[in-house]
Tab-separated table of C-alpha atoms in Angstrom:
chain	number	residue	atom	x	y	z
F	1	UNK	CA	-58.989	-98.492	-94.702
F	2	UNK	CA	-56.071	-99.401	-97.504
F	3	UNK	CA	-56.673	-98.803	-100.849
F	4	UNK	CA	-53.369	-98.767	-102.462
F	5	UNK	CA	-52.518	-102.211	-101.386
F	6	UNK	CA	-55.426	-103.903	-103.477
F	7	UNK	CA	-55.478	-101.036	-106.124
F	8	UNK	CA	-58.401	-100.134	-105.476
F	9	UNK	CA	-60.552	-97.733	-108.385
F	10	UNK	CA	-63.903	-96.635	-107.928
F	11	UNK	CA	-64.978	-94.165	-104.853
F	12	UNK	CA	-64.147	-94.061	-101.108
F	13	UNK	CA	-67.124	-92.353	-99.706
F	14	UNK	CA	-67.346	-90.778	-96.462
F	15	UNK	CA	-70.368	-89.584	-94.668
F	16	UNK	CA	-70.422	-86.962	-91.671
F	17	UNK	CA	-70.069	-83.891	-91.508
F	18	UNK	CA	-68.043	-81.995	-94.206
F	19	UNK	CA	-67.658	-85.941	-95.185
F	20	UNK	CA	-66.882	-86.436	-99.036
F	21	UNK	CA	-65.921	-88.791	-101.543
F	22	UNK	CA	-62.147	-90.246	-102.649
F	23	UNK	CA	-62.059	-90.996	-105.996
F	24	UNK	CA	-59.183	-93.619	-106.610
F	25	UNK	CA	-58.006	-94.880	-109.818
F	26	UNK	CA	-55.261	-98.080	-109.248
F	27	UNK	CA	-54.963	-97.195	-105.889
F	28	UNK	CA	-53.888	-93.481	-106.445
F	29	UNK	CA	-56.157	-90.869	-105.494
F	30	UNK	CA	-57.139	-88.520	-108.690
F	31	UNK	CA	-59.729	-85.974	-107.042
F	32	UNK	CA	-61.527	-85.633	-103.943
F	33	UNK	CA	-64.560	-84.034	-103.196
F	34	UNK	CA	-66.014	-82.353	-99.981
F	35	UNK	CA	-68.941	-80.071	-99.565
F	36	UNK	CA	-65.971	-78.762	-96.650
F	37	UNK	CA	-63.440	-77.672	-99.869
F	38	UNK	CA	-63.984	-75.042	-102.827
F	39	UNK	CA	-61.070	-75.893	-104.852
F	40	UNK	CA	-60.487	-78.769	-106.613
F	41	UNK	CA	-57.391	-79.832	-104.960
F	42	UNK	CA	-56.261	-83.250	-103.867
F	43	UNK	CA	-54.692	-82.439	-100.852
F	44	UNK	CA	-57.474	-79.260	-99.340
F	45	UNK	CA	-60.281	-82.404	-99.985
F	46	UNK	CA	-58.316	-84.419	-97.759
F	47	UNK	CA	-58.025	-81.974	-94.808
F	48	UNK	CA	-61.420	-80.716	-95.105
F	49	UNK	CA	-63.045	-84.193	-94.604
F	50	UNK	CA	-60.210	-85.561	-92.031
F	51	UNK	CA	-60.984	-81.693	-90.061
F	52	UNK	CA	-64.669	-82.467	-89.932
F	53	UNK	CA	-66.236	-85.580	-88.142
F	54	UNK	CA	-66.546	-88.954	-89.600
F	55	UNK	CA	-69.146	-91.137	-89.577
F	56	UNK	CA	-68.569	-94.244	-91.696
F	57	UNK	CA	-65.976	-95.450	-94.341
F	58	UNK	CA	-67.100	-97.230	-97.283
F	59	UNK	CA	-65.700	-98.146	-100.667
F	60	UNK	CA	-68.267	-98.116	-103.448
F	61	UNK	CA	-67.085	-99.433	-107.126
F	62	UNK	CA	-70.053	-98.396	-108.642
F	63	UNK	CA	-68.878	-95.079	-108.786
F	64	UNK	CA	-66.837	-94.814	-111.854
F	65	UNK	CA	-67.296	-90.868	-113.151
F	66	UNK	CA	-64.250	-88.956	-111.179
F	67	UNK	CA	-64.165	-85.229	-111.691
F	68	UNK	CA	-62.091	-84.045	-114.445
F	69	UNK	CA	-58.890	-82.346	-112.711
F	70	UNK	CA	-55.736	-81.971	-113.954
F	71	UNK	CA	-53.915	-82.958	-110.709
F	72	UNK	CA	-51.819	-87.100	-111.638
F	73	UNK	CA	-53.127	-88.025	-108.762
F	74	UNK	CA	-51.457	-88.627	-105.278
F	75	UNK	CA	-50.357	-91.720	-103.644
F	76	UNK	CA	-52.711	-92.745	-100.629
F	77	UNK	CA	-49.477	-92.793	-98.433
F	78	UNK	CA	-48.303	-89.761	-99.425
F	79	UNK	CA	-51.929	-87.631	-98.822
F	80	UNK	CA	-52.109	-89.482	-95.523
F	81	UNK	CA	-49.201	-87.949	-94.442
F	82	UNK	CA	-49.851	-84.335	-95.850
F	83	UNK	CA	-52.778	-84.884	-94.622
F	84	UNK	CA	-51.765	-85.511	-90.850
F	85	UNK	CA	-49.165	-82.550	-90.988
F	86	UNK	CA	-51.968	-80.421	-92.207
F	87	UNK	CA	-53.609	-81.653	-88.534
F	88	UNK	CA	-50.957	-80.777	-86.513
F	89	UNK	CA	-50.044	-77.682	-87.846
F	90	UNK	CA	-53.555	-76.738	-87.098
F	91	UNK	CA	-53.830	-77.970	-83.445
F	92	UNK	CA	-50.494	-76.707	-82.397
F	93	UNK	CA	-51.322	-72.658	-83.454
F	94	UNK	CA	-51.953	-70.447	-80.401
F	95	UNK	CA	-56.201	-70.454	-81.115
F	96	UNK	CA	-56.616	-73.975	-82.539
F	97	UNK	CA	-59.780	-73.282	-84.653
F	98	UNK	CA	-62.233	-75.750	-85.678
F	99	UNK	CA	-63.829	-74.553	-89.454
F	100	UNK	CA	-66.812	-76.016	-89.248
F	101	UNK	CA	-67.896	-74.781	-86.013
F	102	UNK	CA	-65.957	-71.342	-84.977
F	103	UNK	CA	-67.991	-68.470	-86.158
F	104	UNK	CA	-65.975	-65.447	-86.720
F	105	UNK	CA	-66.193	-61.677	-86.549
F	106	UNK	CA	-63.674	-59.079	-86.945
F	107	UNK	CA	-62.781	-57.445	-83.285
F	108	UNK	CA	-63.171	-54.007	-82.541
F	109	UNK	CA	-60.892	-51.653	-83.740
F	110	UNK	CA	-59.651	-53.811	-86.549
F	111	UNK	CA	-58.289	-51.064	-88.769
F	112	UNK	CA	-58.224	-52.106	-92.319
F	113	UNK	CA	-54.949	-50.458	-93.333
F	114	UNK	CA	-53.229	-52.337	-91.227
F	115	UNK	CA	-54.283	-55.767	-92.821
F	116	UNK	CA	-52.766	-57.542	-95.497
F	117	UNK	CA	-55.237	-57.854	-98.737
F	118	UNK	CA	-56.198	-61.161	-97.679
F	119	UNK	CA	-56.434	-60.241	-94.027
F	120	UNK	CA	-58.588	-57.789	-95.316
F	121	UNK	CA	-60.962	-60.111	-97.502
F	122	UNK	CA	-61.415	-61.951	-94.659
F	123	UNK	CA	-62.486	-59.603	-92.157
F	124	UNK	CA	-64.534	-58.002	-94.620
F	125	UNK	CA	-66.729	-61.384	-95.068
F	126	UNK	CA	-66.864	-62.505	-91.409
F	127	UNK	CA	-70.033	-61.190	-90.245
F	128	UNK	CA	-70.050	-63.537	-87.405
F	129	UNK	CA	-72.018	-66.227	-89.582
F	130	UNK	CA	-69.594	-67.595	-91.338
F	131	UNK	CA	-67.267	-70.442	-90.380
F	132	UNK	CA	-63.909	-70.523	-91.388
F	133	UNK	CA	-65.517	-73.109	-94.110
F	134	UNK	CA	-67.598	-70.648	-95.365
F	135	UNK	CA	-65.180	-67.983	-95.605
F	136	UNK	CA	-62.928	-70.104	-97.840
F	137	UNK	CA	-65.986	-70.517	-100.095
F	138	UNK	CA	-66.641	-67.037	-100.201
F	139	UNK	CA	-63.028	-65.969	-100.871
F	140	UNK	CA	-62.629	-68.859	-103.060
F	141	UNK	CA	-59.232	-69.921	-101.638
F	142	UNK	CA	-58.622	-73.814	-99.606
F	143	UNK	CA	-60.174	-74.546	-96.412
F	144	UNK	CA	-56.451	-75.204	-95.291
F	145	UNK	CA	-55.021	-71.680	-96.064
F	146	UNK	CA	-58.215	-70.005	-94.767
F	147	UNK	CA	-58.594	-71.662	-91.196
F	148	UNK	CA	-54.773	-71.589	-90.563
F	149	UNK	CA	-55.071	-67.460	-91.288
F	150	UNK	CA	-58.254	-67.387	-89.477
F	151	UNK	CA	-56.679	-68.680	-86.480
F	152	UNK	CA	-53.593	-66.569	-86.397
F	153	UNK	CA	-55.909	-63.693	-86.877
F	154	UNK	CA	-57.762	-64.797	-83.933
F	155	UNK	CA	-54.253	-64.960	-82.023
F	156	UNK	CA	-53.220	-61.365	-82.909
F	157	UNK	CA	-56.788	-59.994	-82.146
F	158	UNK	CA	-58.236	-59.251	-85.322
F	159	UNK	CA	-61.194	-61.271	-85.662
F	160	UNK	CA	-62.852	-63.046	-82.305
F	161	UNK	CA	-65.301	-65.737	-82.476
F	162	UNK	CA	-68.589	-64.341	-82.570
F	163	UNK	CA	-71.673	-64.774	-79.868
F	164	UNK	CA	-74.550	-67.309	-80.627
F	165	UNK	CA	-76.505	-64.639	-80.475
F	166	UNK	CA	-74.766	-62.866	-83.619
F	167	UNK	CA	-74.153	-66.177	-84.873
F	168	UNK	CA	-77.882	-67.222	-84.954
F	169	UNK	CA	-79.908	-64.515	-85.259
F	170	UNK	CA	-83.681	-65.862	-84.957
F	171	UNK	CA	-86.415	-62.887	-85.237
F	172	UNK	CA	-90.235	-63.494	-85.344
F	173	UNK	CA	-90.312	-59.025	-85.261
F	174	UNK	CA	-93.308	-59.898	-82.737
F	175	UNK	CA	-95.886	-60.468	-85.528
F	176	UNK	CA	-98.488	-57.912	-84.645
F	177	UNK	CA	-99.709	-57.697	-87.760
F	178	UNK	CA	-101.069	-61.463	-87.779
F	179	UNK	CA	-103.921	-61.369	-85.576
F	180	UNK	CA	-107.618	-62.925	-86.195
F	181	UNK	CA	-109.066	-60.736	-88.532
F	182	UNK	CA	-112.699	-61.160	-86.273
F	183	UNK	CA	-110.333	-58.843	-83.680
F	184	UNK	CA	-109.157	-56.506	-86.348
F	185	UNK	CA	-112.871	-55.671	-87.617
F	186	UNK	CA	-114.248	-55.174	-84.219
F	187	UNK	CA	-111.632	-52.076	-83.876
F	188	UNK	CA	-111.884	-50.756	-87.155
F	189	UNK	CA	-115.267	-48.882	-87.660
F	190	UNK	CA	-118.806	-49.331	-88.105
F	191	UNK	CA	-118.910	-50.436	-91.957
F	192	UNK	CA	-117.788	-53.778	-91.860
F	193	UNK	CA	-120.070	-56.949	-91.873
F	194	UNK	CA	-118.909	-59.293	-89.514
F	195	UNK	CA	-119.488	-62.027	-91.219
F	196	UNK	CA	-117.934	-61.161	-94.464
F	197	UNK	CA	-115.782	-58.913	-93.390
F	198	UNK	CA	-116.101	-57.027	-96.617
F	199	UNK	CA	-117.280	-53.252	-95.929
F	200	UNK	CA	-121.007	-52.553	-96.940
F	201	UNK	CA	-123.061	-49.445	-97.520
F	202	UNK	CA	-126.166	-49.246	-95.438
F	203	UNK	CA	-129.459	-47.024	-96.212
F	204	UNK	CA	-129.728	-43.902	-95.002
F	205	UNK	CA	-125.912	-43.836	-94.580
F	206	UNK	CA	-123.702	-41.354	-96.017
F	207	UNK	CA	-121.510	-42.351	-98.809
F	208	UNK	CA	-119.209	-41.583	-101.893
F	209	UNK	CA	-122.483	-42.593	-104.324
F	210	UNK	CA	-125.297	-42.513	-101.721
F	211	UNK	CA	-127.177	-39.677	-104.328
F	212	UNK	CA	-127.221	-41.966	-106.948
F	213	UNK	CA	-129.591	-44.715	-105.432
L	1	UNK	CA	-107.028	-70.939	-83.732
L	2	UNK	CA	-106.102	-68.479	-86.205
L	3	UNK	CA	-107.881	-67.348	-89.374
L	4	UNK	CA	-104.644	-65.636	-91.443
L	5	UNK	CA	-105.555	-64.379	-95.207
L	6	UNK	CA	-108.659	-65.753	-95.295
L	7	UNK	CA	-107.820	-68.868	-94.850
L	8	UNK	CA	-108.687	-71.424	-91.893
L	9	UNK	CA	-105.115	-72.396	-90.517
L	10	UNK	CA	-105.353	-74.720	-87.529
L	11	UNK	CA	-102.013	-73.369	-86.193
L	12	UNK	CA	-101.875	-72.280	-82.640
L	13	UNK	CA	-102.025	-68.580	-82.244
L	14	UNK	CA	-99.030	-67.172	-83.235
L	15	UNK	CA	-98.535	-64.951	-80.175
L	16	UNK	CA	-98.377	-68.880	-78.319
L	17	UNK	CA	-95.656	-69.995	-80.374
L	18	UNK	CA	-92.824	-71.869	-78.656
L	19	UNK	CA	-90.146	-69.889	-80.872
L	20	UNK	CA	-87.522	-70.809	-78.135
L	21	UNK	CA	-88.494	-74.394	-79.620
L	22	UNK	CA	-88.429	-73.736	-83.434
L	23	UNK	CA	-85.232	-71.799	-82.866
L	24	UNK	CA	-83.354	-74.343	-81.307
L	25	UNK	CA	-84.905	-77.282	-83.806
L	26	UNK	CA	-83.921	-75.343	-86.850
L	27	UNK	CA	-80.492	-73.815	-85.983
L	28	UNK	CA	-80.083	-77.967	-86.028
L	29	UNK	CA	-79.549	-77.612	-89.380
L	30	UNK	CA	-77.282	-74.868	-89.945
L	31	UNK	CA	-74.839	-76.229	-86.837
L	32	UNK	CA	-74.873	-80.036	-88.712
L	33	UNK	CA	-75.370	-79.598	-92.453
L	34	UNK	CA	-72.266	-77.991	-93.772
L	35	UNK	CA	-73.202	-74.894	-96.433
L	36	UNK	CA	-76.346	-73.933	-94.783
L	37	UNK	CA	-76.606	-70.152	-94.765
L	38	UNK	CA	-80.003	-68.831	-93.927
L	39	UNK	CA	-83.539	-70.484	-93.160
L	40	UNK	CA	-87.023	-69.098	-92.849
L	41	UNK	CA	-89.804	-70.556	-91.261
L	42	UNK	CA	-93.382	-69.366	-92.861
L	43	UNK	CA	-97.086	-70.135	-93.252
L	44	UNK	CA	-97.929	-71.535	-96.909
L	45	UNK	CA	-99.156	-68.571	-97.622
L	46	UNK	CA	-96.019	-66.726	-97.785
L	47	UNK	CA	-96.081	-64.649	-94.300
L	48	UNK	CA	-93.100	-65.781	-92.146
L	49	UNK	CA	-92.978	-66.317	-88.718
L	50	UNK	CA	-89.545	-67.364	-87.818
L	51	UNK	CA	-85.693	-66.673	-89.790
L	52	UNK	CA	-82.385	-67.062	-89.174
L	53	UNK	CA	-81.191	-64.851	-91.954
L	54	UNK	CA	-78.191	-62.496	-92.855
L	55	UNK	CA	-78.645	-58.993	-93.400
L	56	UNK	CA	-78.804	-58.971	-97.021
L	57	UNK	CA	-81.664	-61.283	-96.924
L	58	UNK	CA	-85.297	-60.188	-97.133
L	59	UNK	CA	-87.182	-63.099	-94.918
L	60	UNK	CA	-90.789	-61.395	-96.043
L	61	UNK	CA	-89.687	-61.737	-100.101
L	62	UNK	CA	-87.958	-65.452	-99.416
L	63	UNK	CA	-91.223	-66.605	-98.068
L	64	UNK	CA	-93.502	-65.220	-100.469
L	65	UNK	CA	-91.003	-67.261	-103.241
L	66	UNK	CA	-91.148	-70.015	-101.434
L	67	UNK	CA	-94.634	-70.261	-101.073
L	68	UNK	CA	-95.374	-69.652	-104.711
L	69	UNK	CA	-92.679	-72.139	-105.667
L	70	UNK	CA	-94.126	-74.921	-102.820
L	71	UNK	CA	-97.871	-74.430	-104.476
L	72	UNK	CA	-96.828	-74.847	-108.160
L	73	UNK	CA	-94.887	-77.779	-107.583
L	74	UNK	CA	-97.468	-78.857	-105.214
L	75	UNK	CA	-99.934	-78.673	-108.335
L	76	UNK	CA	-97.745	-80.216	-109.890
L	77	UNK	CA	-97.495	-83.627	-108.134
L	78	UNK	CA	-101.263	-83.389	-107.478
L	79	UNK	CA	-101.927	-83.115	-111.064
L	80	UNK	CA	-99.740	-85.931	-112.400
L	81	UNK	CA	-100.109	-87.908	-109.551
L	82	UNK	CA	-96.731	-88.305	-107.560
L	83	UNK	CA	-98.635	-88.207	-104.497
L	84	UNK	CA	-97.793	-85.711	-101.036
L	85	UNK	CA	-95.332	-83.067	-102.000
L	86	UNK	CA	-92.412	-83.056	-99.322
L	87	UNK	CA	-90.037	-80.583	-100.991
L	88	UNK	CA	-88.493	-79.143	-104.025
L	89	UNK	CA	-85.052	-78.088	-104.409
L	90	UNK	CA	-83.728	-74.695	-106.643
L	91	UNK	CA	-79.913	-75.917	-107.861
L	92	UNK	CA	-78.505	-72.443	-108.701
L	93	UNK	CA	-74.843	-72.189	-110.057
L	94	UNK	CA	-73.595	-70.206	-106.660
L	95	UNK	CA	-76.470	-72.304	-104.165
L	96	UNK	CA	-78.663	-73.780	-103.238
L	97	UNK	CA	-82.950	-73.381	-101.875
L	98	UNK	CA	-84.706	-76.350	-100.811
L	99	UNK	CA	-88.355	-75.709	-99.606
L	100	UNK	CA	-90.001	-78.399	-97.037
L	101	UNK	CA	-93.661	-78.868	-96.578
L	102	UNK	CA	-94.689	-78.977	-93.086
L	103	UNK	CA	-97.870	-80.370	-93.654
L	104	UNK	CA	-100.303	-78.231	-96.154
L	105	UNK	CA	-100.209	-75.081	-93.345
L	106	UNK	CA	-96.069	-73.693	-93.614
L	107	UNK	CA	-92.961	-74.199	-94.974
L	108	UNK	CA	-89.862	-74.013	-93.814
L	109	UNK	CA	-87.000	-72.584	-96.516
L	110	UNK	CA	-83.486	-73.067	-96.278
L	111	UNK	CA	-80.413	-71.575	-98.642
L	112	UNK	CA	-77.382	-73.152	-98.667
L	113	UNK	CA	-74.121	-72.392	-100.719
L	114	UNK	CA	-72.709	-73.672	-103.823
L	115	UNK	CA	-70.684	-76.328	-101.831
L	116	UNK	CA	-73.871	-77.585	-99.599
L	117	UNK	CA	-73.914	-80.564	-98.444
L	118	UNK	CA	-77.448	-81.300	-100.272
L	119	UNK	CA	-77.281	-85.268	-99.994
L	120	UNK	CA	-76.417	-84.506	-95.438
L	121	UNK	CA	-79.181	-81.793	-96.008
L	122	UNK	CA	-81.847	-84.062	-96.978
L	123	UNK	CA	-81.080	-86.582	-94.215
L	124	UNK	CA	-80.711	-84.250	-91.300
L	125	UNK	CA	-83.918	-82.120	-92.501
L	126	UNK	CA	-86.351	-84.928	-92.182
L	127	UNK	CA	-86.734	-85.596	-88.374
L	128	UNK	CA	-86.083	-81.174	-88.193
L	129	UNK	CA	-89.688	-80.943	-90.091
L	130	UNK	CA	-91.089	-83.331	-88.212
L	131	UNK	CA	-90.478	-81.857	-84.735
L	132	UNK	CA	-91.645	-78.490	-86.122
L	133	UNK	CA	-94.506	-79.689	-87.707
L	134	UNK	CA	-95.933	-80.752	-84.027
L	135	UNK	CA	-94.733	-77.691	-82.146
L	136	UNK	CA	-96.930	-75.649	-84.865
L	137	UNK	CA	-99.332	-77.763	-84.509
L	138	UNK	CA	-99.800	-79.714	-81.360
């Protein structure tokens, strides 16, 4: 879709999954935003909705309220390209990683003093949960930066991409506590009314008051 | 049938559950929704019966929030007359907790980051609560 030619301003939206919305001014694109990105720069935007998939293109001119940033704005032509190089730089590393997908978790025998401080913020966060999407929302640094150090760290063995079953942990702990309560009473002793389930005090029984009355 | 709290809830006894099922409907969300961290499945009365949590997360404790927060605002569109309740949504500075009504009988809770895709969210979630609602409740 061109936007520069007809100059366009308002917002390019894009659904899918990061998906996100272009905010254009005269053709030049002032601030995008993508649930895929933490920082409000231009160029991470870009990547993280052109990394994800894309459903449908759409310009809407309604939109005229684009985040404040202090970034001029980039040419359309110019963030394409970045944009592409960003792409291959990413697909041609040893362990291509895809950030909204790969769940990470640091590999056995990662020793900590060997890591860089970042290397180190990362491992520390990657619980095997996190995509490399989340972890650049965590650290607060751009999806780009993150996944390309991700992957290299899953080259030189110091994070691996986690199991589903680390990744997803479902547990229903067997809920033994949550049967009838009919059941329950029937085990539990001789005071309790059935059909009340309350526990009652019975004549000629012994109990904490039965001198009083 | 089940009789939990002293309440009647028509949902299939718990140790019948198809939690392969639930699992695999739910973890839906967190593969397709971008910024979903954590979801609990639980009975309206706060008790949960299925989560997909990380460790610092209390499943018992998100539930019983959940299900305070899903009555009140159920009260609330009762009261002033908005009709069914479907969900409410917590907007936090660092995230995100959107509650679902599956019918009047559980709730399913899921937290998402500061960067959630909320708008993807409420899409995707719709034909999730569906499909759970009739494996709870055939």
């Amino acid at each position: 879709m061109r936007c520069d030619a007809g100059r366009v301003t308002g917002a390019l939206c894009v659904t899918g999954n990061a998906g996100g919305v272009f905010h254009l001014c005269d053709g030049v694109v002032v601030a995008v935003e993508s649930p895929g990105s933490p920082v409000a720069v231009v160029q991470d935007g870009a990547f993280a909705v052109a990394v994800g998939e894309v459903e449908r293109c759409f310009v809407d001119e309604s939109v005229d309220r684009a985040p404040r940033t202090a970034d001029e704005g980039v040419a359309s032509d110019l963030l394409l390209s970045e944009t592409a190089r960003r792409l291959d730089v990413l697909a041609s590393l040893p362990f291509p990683l895809a950030p909204y997908r790969d769940r990470v978790v640091a590999a056995p025998g990662t020793e900590a003093a060997a890591l860089t401080a970042r290397q180190r913020e990362i491992v520390a966060h990657a619980t095997g949960r996190r995509t490399a999407r989340d972890l650049a929302f965590v650290v607060g640094r751009s999806l780009y930066s993150v996944t390309v150090e991700i992957s290299r760290m899953l080259g030189g063995g110091l994070l691996e991409i986690a199991t589903p079953a680390t990744s997803f942990g479902f547990s229903h702990w067997g809920l033994t506590s949550l049967r009838p309560r009919k059941a329950a009473t029937q085990a539990s002793g001789r005071f309790l009314d059935q059909s009340t389930s309350l526990p009652i005090r019975r004549r000629g029984e012994p109990g904490r008051h039965s001198g009083i009355v | 049938m089940l009789v939990l709290s002293g309440s009647a809830f028509p949902i299939q006894e718990w140790s019948e559950l198809d939690y392969d099922a639930l699992g695999a409907e739910i973890k839906k969300l967190r593969e397709n929704v971008t910024g979903v961290t954590d979801t609990v499945l639980a009975a309206s009365d706060g008790i949960p019966i299925l989560a997909d949590v990380a460790k610092d997360v209390d499943p018992a404790h998100i539930s019983a929030l959940a299900a305070s927060d899903l009555a009140i605002a159920r009260q609330a569109a009762e009261v002033i007359g908005l009709g069914v309740l479907n969900q409410t949504v917590v907007f936090g500075s660092e995230g995100y907790m959107a509650v679902y009504a599956i019918g009047r009988l559980s709730l399913l809770v899921v937290l998402g980051d500061k960067g959630l895709n909320l708008g993807r969210l409420l899409h995707e979630s719709q034909p999730v609560i569906e499909r759970v609602g009739a494996i709870l409740a055939p």
